CSV table of C-alpha atoms in Angstrom, one decimal:
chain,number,residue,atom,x,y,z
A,1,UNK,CA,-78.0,-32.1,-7.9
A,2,UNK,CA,-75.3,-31.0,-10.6
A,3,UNK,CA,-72.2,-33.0,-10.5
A,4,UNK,CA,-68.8,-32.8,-11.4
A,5,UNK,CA,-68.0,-35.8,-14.3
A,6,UNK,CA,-64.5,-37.7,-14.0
A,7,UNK,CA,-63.3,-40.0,-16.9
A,8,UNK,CA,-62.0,-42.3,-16.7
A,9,UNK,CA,-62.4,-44.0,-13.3
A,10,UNK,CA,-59.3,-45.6,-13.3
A,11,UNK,CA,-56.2,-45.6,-15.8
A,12,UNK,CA,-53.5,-47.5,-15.6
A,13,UNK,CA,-50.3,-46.6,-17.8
A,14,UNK,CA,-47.1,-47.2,-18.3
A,15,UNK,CA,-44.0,-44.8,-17.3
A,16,UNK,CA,-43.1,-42.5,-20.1
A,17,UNK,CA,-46.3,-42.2,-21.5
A,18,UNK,CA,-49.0,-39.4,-21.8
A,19,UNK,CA,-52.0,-39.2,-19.8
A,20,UNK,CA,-55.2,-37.5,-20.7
A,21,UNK,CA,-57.5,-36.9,-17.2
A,22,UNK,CA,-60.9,-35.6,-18.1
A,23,UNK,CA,-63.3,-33.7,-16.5
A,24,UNK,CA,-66.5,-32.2,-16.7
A,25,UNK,CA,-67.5,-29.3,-14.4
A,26,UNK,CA,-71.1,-28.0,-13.1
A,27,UNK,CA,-72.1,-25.8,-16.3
A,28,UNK,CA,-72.5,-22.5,-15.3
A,29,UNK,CA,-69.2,-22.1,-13.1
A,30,UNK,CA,-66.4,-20.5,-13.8
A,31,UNK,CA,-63.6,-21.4,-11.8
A,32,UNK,CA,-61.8,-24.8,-12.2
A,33,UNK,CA,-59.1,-26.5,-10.4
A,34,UNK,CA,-57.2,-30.1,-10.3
A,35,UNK,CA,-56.1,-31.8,-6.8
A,36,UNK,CA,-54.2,-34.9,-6.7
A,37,UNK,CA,-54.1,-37.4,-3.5
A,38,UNK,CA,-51.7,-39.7,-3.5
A,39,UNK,CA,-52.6,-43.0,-1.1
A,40,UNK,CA,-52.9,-42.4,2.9
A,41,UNK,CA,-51.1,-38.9,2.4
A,42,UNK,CA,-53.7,-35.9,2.1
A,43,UNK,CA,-55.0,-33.6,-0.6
A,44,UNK,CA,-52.3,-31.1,-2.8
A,45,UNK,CA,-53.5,-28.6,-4.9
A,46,UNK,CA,-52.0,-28.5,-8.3
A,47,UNK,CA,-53.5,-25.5,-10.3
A,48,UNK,CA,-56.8,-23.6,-10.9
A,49,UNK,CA,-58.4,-22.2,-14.2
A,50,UNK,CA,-60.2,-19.2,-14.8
A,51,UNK,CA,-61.4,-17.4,-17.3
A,52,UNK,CA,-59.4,-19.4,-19.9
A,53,UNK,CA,-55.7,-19.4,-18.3
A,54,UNK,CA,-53.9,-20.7,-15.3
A,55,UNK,CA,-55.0,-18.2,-12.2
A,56,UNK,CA,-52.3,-20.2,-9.9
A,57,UNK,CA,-49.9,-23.6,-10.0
A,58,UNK,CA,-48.6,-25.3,-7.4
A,59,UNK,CA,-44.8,-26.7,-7.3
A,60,UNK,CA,-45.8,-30.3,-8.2
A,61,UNK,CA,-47.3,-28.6,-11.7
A,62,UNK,CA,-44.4,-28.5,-13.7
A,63,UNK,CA,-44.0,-28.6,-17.3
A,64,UNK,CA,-45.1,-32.1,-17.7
A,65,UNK,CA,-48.3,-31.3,-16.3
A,66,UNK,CA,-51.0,-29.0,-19.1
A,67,UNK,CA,-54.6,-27.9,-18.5
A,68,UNK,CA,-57.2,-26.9,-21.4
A,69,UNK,CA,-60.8,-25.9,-21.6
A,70,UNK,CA,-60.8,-27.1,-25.6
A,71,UNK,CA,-64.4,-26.8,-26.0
A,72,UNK,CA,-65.9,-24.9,-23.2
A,73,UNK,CA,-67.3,-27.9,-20.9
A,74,UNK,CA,-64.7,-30.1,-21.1
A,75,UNK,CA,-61.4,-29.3,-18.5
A,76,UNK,CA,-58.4,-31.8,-19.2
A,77,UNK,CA,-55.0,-32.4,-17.0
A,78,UNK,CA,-52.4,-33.8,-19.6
A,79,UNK,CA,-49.3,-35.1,-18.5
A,80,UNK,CA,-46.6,-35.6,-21.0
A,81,UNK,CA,-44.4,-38.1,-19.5
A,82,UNK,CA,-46.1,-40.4,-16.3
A,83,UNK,CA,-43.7,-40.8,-13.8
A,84,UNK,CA,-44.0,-43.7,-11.1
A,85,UNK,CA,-44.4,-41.0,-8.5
A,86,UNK,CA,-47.5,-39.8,-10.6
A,87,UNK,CA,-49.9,-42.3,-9.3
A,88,UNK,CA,-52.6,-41.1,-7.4
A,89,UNK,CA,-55.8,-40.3,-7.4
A,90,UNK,CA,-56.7,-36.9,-9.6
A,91,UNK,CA,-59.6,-35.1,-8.5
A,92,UNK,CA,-61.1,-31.8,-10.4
A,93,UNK,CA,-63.2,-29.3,-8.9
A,94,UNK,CA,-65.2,-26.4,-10.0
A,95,UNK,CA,-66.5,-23.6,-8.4
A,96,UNK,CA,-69.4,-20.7,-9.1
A,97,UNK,CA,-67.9,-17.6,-8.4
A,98,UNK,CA,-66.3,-15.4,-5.5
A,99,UNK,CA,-67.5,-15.2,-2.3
A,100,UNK,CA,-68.8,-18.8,-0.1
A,101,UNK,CA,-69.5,-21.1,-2.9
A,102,UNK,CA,-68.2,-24.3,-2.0
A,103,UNK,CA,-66.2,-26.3,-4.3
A,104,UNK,CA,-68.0,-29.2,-5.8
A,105,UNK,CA,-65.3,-32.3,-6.3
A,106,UNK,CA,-65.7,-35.3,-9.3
A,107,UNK,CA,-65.4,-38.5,-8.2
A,108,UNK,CA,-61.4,-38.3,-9.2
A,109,UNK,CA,-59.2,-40.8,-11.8
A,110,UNK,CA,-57.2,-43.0,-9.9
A,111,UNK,CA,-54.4,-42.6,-12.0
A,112,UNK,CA,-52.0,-46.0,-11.8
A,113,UNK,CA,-48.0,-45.2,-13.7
A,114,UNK,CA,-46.3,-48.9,-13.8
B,1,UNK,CA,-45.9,-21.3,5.5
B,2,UNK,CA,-48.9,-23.0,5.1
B,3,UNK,CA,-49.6,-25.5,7.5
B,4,UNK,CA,-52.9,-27.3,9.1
B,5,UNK,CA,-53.3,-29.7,11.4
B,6,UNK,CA,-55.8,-32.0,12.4
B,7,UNK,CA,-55.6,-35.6,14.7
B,8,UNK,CA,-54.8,-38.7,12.6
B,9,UNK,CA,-57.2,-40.7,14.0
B,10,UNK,CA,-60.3,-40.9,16.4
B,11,UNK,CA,-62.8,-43.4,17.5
B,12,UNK,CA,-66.6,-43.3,18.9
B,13,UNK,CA,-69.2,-45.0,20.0
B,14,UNK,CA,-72.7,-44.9,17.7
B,15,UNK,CA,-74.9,-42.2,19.6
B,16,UNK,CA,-72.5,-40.5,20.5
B,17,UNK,CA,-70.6,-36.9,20.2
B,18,UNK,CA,-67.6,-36.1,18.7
B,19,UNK,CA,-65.3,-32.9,18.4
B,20,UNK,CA,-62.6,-32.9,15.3
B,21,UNK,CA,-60.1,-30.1,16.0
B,22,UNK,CA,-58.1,-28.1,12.9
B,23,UNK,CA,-55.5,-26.1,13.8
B,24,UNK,CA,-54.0,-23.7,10.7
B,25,UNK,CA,-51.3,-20.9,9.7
B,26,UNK,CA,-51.6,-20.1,6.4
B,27,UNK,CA,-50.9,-16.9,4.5
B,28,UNK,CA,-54.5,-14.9,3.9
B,29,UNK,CA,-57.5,-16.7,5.4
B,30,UNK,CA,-60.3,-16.5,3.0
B,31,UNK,CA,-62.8,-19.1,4.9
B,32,UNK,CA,-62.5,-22.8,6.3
B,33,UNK,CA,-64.0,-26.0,4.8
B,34,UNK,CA,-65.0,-28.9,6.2
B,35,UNK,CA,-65.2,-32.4,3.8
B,36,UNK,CA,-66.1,-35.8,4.7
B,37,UNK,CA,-64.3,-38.4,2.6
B,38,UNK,CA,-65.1,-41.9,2.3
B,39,UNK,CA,-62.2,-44.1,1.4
B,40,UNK,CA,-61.5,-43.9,-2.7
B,41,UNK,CA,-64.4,-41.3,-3.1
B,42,UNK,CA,-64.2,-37.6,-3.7
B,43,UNK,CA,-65.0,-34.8,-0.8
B,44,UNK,CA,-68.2,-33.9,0.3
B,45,UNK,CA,-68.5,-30.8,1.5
B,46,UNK,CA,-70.3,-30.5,5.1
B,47,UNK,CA,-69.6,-26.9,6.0
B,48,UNK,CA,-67.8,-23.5,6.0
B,49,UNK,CA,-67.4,-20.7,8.3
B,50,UNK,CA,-65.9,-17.4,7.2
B,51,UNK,CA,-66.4,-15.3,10.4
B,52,UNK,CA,-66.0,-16.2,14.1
B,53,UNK,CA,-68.7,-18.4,15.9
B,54,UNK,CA,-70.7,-21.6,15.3
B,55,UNK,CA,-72.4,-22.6,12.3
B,56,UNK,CA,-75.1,-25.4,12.5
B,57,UNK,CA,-76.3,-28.0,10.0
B,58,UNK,CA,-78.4,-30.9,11.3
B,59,UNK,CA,-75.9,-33.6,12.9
B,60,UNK,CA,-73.3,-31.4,12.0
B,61,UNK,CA,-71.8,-28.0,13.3
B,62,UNK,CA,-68.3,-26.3,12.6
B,63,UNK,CA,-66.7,-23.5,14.6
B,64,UNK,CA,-63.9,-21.1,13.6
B,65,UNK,CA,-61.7,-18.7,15.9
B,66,UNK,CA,-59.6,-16.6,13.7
B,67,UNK,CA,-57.8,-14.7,16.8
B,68,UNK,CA,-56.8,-18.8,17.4
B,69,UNK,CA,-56.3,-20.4,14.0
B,70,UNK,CA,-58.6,-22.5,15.2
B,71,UNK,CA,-61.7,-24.7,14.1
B,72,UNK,CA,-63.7,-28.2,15.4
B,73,UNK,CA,-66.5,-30.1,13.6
B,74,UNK,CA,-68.8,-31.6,15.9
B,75,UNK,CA,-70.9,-34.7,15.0
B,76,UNK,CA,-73.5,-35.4,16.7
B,77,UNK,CA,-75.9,-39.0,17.2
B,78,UNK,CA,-73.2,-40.5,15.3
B,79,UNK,CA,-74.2,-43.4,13.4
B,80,UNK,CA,-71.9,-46.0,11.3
B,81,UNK,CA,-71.7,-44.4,8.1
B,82,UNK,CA,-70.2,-41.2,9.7
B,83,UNK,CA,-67.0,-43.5,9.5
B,84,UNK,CA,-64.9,-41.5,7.4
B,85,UNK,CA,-62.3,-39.3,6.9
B,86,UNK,CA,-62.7,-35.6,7.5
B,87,UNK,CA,-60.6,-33.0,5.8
B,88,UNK,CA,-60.1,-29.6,6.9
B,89,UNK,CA,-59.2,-26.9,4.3
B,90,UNK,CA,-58.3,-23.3,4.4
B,91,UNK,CA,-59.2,-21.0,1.5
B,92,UNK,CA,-55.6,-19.1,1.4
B,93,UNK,CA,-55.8,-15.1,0.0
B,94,UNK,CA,-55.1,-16.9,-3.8
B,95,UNK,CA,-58.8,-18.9,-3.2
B,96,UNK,CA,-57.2,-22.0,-3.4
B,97,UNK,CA,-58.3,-24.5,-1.2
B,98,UNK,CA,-55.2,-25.6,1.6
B,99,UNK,CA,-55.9,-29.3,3.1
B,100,UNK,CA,-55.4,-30.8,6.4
B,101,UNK,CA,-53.9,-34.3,6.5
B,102,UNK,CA,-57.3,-35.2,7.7
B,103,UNK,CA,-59.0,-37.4,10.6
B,104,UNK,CA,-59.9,-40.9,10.0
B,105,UNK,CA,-63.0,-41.3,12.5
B,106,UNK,CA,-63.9,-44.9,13.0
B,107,UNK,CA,-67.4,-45.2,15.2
B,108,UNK,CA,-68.0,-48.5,16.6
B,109,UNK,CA,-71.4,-50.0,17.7
């Protein structure tokens, strides 16, 4: 069954630096989204990806957070400068196309800041 | 406002039946999701309903009032490794997915 590919598993940085999340999705869809799940609280939406630009971002996605399709399989979340309150675990998601397609998850980057 | 809720936690007994109510306001309803998550793993999605009724899948069944803002999974012959956490999402009118805080379900033998 097609997956969605996460790298790394787990990253642990320290505050101030930049982050590169990297993702994978299922090859032929087109819709692409990040989710972050910080321990015991529950999954936030952060922005989705279509057709080469940023259909939608959530609050938390603010300008230290960057998505980019460089190569047309790969789907990265960059942030700039970590912040303590960045940890959490980073999931990205892909979708085919309208209608009841579910959302196939990666196995997430549990994303430590120190 | 966007809000869905679901109970924090349950427990059940292996064989048996359980219900996991979601409760949701959300602007635009665009279908509801169901995902089992196992701690420090991704979702897995179990099911979705778009229109009213009851939608059967094995052990597994999901039912959605609209009129309500209401939806349950029900598993059924549960067995250990249905202990997990299961998420309920709303696709909002944007086709993002919305999620519940989700249920931690803990079967015991």
């Amino acid at each position: 069954e097609p997956e969605v590919t996460q790298t790394p598993s787990h990253q642990v940085t320290q505050m101030g630096q930049e982050v590169i999340l990297r993702c994978v999705p299922i090859s032929n869809h087109l819709y692409f989204y990040w989710y972050r799940q910080i321990l015991g609280q529950k999954v936030e939406f952060l922005v989705s990806f279509y057709n080469n630009e940023i259909s939608e971002k959530s609050e938390i996605f603010d300008d230290q957070f960057s998505v980019e399709r460089p190569d047309g399989s790969n789907f990265t979340l960059k942030i700039r400068s970590t912040k303590l309150e960045d940890s959490a675990m980073y999931f990205c998601a892909s979708r085919l196309r309208q209608g009841n397609y579910g959302y196939t998850f990666g196995s997430g980057t549990r994303l430590t800041v120190v | 406002g966007q809000n869905i809720d679901q109970p924090t936690e349950m427990t059940a007994t292996e064989g048996a039946i359980v219900q996991i109510n979601c409760t949701y306001q959300t602007s635009g309803f665009n279908g509801l999701f169901w995902y089992q998550q196992h701690a420090g793993e991704a979702p897995t999605f179990l099911s979705y309903n778009v229109l009213d009724g009851l939608e059967e899948k094995g052990r597994f069944s999901s039912f959605l009032s609209r009129s309500k803002g209401y939806s349950y999974l029900l598993l059924k012959e549960l067995q250990m490794k249905d202990s997990a956490s299961y998420l309920c999402a709303v696709r909002g009118a944007t086709n993002k997915l919305i999620f519940g805080t989700g249920t931690l379900l803990a079967v015991q033998p």
